[in-house]
PDB file of C-alpha atoms and ligand atoms in Angstrom:
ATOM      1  CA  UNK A   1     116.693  52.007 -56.114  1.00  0.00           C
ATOM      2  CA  UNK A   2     119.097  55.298 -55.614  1.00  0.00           C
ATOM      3  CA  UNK A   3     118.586  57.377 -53.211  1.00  0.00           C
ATOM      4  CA  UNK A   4     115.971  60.549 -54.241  1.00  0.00           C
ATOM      5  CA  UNK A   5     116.944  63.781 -54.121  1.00  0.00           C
ATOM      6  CA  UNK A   6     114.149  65.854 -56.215  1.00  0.00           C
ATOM      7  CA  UNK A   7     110.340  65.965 -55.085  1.00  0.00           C
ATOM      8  CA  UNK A   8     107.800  64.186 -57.545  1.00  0.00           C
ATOM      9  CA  UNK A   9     104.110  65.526 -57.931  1.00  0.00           C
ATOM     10  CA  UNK A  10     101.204  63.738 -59.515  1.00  0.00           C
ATOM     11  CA  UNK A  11      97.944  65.299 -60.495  1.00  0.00           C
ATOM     12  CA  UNK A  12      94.961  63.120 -61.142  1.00  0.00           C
ATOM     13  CA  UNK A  13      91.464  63.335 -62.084  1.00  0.00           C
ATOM     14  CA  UNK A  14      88.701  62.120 -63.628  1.00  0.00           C
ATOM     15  CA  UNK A  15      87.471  63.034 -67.374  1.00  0.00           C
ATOM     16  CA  UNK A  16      86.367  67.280 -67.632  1.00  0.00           C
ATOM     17  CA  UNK A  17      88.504  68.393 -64.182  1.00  0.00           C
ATOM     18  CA  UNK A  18      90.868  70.882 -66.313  1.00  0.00           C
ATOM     19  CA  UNK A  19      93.981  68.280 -65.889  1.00  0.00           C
ATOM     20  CA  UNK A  20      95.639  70.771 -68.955  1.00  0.00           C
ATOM     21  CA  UNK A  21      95.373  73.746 -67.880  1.00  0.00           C
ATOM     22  CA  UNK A  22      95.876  73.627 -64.176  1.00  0.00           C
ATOM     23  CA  UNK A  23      98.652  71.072 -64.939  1.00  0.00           C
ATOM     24  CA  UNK A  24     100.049  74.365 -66.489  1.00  0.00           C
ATOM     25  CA  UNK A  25      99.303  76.416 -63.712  1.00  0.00           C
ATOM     26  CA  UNK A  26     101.214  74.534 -61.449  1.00  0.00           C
ATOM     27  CA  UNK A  27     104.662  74.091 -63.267  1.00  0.00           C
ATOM     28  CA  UNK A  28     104.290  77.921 -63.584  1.00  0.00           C
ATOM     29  CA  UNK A  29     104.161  77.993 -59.731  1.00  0.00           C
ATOM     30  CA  UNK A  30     106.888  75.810 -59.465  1.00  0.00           C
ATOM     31  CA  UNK A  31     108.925  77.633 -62.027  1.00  0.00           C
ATOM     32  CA  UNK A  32     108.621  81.076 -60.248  1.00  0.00           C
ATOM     33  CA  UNK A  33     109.737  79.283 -57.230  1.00  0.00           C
ATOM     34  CA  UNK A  34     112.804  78.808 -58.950  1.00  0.00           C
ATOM     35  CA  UNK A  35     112.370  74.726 -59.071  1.00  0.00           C
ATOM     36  CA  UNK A  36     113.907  72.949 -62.220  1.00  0.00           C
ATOM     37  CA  UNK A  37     110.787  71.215 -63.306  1.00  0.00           C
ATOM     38  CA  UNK A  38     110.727  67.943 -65.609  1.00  0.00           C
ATOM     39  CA  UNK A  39     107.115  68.045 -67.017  1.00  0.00           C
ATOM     40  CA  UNK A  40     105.239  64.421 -68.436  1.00  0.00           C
ATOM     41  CA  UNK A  41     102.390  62.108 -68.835  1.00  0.00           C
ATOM     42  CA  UNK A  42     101.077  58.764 -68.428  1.00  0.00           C
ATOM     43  CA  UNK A  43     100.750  56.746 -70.449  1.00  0.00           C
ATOM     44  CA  UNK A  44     103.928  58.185 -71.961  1.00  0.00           C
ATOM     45  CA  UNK A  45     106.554  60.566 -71.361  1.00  0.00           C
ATOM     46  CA  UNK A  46     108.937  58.744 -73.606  1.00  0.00           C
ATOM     47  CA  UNK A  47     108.773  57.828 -77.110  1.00  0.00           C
ATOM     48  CA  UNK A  48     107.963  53.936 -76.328  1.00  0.00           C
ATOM     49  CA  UNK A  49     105.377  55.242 -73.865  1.00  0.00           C
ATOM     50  CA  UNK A  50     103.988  57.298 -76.393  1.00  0.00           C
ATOM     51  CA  UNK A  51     103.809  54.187 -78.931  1.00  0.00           C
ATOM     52  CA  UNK A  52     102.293  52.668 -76.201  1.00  0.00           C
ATOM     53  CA  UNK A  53      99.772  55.361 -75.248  1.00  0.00           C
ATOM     54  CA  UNK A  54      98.343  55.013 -79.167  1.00  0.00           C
ATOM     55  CA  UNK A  55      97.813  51.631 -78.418  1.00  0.00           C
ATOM     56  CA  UNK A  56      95.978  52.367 -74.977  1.00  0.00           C
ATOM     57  CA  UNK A  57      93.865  55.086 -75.998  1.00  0.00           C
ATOM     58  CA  UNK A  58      93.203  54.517 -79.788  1.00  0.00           C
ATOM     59  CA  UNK A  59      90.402  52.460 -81.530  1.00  0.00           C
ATOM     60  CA  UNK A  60      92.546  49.875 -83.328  1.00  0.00           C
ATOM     61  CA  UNK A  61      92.574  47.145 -80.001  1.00  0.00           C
ATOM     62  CA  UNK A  62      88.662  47.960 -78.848  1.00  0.00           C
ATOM     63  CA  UNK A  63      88.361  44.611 -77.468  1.00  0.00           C
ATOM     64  CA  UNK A  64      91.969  44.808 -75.901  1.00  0.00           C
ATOM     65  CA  UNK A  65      91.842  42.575 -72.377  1.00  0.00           C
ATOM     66  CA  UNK A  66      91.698  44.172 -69.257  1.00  0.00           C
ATOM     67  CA  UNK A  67      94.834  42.220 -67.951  1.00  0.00           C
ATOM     68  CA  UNK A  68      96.832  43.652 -71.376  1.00  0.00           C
ATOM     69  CA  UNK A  69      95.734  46.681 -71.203  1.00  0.00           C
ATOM     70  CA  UNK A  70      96.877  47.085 -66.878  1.00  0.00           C
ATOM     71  CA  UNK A  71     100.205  45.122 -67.941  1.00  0.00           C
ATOM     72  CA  UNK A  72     100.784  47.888 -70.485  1.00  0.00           C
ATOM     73  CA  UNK A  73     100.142  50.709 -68.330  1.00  0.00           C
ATOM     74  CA  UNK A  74     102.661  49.399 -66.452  1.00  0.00           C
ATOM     75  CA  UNK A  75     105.326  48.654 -69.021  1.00  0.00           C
ATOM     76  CA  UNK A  76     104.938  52.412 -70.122  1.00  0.00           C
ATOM     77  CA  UNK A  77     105.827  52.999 -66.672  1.00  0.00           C
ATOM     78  CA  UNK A  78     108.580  51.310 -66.671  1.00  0.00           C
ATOM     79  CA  UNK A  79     110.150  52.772 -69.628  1.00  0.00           C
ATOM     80  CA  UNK A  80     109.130  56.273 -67.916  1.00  0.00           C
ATOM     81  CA  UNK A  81     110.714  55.807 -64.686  1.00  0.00           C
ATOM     82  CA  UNK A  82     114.075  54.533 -66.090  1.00  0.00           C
ATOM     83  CA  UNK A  83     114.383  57.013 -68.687  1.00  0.00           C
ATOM     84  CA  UNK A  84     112.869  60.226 -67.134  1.00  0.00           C
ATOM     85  CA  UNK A  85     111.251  60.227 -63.562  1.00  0.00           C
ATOM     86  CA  UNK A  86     114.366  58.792 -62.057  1.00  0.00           C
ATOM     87  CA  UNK A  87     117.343  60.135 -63.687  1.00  0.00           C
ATOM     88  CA  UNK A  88     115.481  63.513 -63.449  1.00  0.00           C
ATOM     89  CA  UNK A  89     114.756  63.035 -59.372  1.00  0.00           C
ATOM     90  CA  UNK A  90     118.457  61.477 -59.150  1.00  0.00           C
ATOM     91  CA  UNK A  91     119.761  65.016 -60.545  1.00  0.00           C
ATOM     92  CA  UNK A  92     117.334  66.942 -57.978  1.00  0.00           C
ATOM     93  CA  UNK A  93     114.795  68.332 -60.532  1.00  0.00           C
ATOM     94  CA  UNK A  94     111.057  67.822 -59.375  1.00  0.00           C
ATOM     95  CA  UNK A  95     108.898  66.275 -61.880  1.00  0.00           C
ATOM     96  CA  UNK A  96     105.194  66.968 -61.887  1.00  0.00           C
ATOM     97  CA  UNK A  97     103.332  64.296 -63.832  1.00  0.00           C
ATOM     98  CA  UNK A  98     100.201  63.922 -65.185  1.00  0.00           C
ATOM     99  CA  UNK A  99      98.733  60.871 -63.844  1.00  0.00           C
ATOM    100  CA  UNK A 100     100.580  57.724 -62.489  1.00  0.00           C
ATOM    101  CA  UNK A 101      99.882  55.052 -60.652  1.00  0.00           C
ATOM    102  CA  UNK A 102      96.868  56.292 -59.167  1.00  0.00           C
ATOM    103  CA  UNK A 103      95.142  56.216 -62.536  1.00  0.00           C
ATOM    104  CA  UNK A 104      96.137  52.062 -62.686  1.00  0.00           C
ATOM    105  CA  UNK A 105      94.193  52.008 -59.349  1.00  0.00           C
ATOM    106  CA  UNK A 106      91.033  53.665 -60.433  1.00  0.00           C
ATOM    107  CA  UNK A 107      90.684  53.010 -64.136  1.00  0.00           C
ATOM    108  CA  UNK A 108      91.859  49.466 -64.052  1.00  0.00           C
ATOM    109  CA  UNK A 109      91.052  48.480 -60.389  1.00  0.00           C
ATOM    110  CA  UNK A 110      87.597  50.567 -60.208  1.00  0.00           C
ATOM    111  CA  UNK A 111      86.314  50.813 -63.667  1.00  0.00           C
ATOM    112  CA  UNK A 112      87.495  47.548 -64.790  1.00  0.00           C
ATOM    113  CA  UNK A 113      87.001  45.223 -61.866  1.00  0.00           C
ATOM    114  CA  UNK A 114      90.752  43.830 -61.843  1.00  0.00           C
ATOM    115  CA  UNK A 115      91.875  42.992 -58.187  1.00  0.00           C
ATOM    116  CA  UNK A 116      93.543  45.428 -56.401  1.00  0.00           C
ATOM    117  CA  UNK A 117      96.164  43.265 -54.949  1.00  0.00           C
ATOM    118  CA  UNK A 118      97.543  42.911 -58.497  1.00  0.00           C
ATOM    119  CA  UNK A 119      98.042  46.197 -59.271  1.00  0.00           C
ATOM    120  CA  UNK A 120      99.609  46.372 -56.037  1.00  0.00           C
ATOM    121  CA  UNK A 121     102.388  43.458 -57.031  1.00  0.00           C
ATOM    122  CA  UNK A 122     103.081  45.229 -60.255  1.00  0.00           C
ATOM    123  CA  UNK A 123     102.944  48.641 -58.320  1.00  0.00           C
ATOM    124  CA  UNK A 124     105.511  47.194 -55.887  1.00  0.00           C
ATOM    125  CA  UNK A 125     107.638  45.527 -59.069  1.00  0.00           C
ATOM    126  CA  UNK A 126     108.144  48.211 -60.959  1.00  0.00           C
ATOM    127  CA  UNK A 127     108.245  50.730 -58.548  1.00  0.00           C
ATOM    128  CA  UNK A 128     110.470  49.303 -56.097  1.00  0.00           C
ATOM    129  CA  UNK A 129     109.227  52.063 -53.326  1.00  0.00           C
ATOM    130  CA  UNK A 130     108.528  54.864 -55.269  1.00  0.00           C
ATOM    131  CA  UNK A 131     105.543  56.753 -54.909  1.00  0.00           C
ATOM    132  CA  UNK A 132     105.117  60.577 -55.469  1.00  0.00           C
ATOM    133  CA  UNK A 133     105.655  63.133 -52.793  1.00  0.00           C
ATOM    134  CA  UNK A 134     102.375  65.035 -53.373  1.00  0.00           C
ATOM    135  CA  UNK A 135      99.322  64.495 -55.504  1.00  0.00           C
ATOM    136  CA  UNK A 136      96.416  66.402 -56.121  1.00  0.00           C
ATOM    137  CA  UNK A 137      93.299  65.066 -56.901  1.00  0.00           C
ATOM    138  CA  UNK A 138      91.048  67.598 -59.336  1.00  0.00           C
ATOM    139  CA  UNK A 139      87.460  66.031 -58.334  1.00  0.00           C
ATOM    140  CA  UNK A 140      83.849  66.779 -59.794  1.00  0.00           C
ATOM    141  CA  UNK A 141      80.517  65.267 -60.155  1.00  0.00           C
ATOM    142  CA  UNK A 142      80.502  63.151 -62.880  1.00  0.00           C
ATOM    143  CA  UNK A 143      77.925  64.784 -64.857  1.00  0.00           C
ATOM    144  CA  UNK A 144      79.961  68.029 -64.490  1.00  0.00           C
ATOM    145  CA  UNK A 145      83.416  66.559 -66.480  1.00  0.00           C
ATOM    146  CA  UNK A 146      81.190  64.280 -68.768  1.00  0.00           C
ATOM    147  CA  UNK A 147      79.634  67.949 -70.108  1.00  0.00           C
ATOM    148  CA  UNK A 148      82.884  69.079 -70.148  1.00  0.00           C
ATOM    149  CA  UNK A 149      84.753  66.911 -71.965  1.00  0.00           C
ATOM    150  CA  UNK A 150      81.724  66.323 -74.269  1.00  0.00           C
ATOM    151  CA  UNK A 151      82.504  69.668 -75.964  1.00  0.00           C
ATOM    152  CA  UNK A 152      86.260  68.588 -76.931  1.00  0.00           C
ATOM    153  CA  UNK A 153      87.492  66.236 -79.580  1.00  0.00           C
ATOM    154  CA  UNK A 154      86.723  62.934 -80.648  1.00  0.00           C
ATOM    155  CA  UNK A 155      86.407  60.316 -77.911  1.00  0.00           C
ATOM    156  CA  UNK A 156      89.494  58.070 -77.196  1.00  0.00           C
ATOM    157  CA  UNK A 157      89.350  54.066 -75.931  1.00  0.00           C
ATOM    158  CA  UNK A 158      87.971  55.272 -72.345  1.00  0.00           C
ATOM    159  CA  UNK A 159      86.347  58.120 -72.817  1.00  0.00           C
ATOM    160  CA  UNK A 160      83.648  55.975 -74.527  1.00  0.00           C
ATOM    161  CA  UNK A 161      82.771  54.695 -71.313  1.00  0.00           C
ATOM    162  CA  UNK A 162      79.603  54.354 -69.843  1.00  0.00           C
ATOM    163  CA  UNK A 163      79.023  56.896 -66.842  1.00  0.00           C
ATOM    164  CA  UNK A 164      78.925  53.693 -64.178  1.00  0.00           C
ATOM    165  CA  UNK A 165      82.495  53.269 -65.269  1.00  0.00           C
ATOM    166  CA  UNK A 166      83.405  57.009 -64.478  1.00  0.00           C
ATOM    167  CA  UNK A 167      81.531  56.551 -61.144  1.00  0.00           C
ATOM    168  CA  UNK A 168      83.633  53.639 -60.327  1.00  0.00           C
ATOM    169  CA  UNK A 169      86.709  55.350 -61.582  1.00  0.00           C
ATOM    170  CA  UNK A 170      85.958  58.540 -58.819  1.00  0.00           C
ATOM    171  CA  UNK A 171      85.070  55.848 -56.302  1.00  0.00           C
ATOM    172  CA  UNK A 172      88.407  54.763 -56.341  1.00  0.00           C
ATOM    173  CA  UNK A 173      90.215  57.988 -56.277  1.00  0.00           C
ATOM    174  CA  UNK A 174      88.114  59.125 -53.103  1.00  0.00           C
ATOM    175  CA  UNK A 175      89.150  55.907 -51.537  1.00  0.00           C
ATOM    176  CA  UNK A 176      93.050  56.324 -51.973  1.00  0.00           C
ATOM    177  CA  UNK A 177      92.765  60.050 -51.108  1.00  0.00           C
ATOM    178  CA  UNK A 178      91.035  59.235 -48.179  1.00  0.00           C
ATOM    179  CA  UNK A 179      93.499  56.443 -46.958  1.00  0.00           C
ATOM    180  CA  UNK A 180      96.570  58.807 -48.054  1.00  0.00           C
ATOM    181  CA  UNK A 181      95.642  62.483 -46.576  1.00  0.00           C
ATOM    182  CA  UNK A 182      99.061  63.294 -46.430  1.00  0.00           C
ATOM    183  CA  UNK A 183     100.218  62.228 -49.885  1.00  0.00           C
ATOM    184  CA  UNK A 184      97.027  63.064 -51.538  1.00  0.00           C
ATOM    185  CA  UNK A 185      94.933  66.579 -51.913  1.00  0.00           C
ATOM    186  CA  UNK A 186      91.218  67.206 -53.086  1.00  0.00           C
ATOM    187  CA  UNK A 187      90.778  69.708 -54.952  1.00  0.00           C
ATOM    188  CA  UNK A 188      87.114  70.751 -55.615  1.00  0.00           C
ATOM    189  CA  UNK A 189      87.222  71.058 -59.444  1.00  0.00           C
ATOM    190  CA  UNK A 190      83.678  72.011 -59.736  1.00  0.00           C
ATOM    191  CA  UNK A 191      84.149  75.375 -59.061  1.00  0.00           C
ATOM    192  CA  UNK A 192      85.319  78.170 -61.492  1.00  0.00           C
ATOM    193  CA  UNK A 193      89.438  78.132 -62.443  1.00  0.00           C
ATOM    194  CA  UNK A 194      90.032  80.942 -60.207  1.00  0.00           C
ATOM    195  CA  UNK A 195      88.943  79.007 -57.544  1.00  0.00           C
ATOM    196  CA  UNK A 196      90.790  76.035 -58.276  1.00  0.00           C
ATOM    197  CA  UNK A 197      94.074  78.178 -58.770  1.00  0.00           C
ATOM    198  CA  UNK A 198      92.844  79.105 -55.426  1.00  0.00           C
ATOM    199  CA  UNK A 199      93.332  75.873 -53.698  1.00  0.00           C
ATOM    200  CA  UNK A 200      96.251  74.450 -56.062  1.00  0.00           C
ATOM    201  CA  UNK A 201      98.318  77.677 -54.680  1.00  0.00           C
ATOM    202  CA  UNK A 202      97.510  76.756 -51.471  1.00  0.00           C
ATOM    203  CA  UNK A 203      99.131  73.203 -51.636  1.00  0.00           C
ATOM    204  CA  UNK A 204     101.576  74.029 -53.668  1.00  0.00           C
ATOM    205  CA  UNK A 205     102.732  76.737 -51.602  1.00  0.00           C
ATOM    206  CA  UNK A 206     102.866  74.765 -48.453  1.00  0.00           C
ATOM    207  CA  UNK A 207     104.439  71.990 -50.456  1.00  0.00           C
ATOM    208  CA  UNK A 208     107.153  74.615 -51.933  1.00  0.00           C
ATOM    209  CA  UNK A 209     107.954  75.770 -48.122  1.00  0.00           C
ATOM    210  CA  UNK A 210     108.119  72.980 -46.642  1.00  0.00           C
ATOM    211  CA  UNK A 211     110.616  71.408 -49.002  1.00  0.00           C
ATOM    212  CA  UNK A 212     112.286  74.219 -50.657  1.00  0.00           C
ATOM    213  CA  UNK A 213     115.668  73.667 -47.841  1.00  0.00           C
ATOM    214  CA  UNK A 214     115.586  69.531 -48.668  1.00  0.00           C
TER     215      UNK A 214
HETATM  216  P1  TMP B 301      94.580  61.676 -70.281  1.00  0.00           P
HETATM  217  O1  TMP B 301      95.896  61.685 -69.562  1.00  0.00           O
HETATM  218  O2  TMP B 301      94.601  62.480 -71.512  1.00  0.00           O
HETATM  219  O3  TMP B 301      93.438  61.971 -69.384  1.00  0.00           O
HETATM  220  O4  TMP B 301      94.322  60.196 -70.864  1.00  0.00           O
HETATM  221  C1  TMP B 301      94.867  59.091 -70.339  1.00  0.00           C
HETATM  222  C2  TMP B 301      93.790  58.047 -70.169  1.00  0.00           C
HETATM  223  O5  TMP B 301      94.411  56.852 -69.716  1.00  0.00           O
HETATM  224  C3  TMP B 301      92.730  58.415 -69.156  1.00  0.00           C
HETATM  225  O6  TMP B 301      91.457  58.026 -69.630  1.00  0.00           O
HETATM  226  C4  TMP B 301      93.073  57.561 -67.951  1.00  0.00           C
HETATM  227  C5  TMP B 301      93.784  56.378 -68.543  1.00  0.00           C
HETATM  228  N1  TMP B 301      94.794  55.770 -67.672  1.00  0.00           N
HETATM  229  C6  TMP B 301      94.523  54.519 -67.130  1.00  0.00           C
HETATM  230  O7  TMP B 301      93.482  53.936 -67.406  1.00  0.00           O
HETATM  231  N2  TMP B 301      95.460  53.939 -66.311  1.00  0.00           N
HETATM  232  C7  TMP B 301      96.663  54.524 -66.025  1.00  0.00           C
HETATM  233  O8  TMP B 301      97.478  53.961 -65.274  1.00  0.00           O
HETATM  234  C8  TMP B 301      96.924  55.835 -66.585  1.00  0.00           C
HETATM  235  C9  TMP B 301      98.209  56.520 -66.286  1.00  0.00           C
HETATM  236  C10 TMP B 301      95.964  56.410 -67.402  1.00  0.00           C
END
């Protein structure tokens, strides 16, 4: 794989921790900073993606097996990295990203049981070494985000989940932040948005310094 130039940050969390709007907070911080910023998603960030992210999160496949559904996380992810995270990294623009692989561990690994070491082939397949710079973690109770999110939209294919499932799902994001301290930053979402914008300007910031001469 070429040789990266731009920084890539990933920001994950479970169902209610304000992904949207601190997502937005943070490409503002980037932007005053003066950093070209290529902002996307996952599942998606391309049109296939996007075709593919109907088929993830919409009601047509309920039944859809777990296997399928991990194999096309990761074939969105392929189309994304080819098409956007890489060219954009290879030109020295930073791309901040909501979710990635992270999400595969968690969601497919913790809330649906598959084994760990597979995502970890496919992780190692399709990423070929790549793995973001920075990511921060926007954790709550459970409880808290279920509320949350309850007062939004309709429900997609996971939000229908029981609340074991979301449990599972945090589980597994505590793990890899606590086996990756320097890749990975808690954020306590629980607390009002000023807060959070509190400690999301904190990592940032240091982030910012310490690579703004690489
Ligand atoms: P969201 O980005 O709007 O939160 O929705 C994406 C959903 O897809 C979310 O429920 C988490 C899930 N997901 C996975 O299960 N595995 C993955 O690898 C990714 C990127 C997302």
């Amino acid at each position: 794989m070429t040789v990266k130039k731009g920084k890539f940050i990933t920001v994950e969390g479970g169902e209610g921790a304000g992904k949207s709007s601190n997502l937005a907070f943070i490409r503002d911080l980037l932007e005053q900073s003066g950093i070209e910023v290529v902002f996307t998603r996952e599942p998606g960030g391309t049109a296939l993606g996007e075709d593919i992210r109907d088929l993830l999160l919409g009601h047509k496949h309920t039944g859809m097996a777990r296997d399928t559904e991990l194999l096309l996380m990761f074939a969105a992810r392929a189309e994304h990295l080819a098409r956007i995270i890489l060219p954009a990294l290879n030109a020295g623009k930073w791309v901040l990203c909501d979710r990635f692989t992270d999400a595969s561990y968690a969601y497919q690994g913790g809330g649906r049981g598959i084994d760990m070491s597979r995502i970890g082939a496919l992780e190692t397949w399709v990423q070929q070494g790549l793995k973001p710079d920075l990511t921060l973690l926007l954790d709550l109770p459970i409880e808290t985000g279920l509320d949350r999110a309850g007062q939004r939209s309709e429900p997609d294919r996971f939000e229908v989940e029981q609340r074991a499932f979301f449990e599972r799902v945090r589980a597994t994001y505590l793990d890899i932040a606590q086996a990756e301290t320097q890749r990975v930053h808690i954020v306590d979402a629980a607390v009002p948005l000023t807060q959070v914008q509190q400690q999301i300007e904190q990592v940032i910031g240091q982030f910012i310094q310490e690579n703004s001469n690489a």
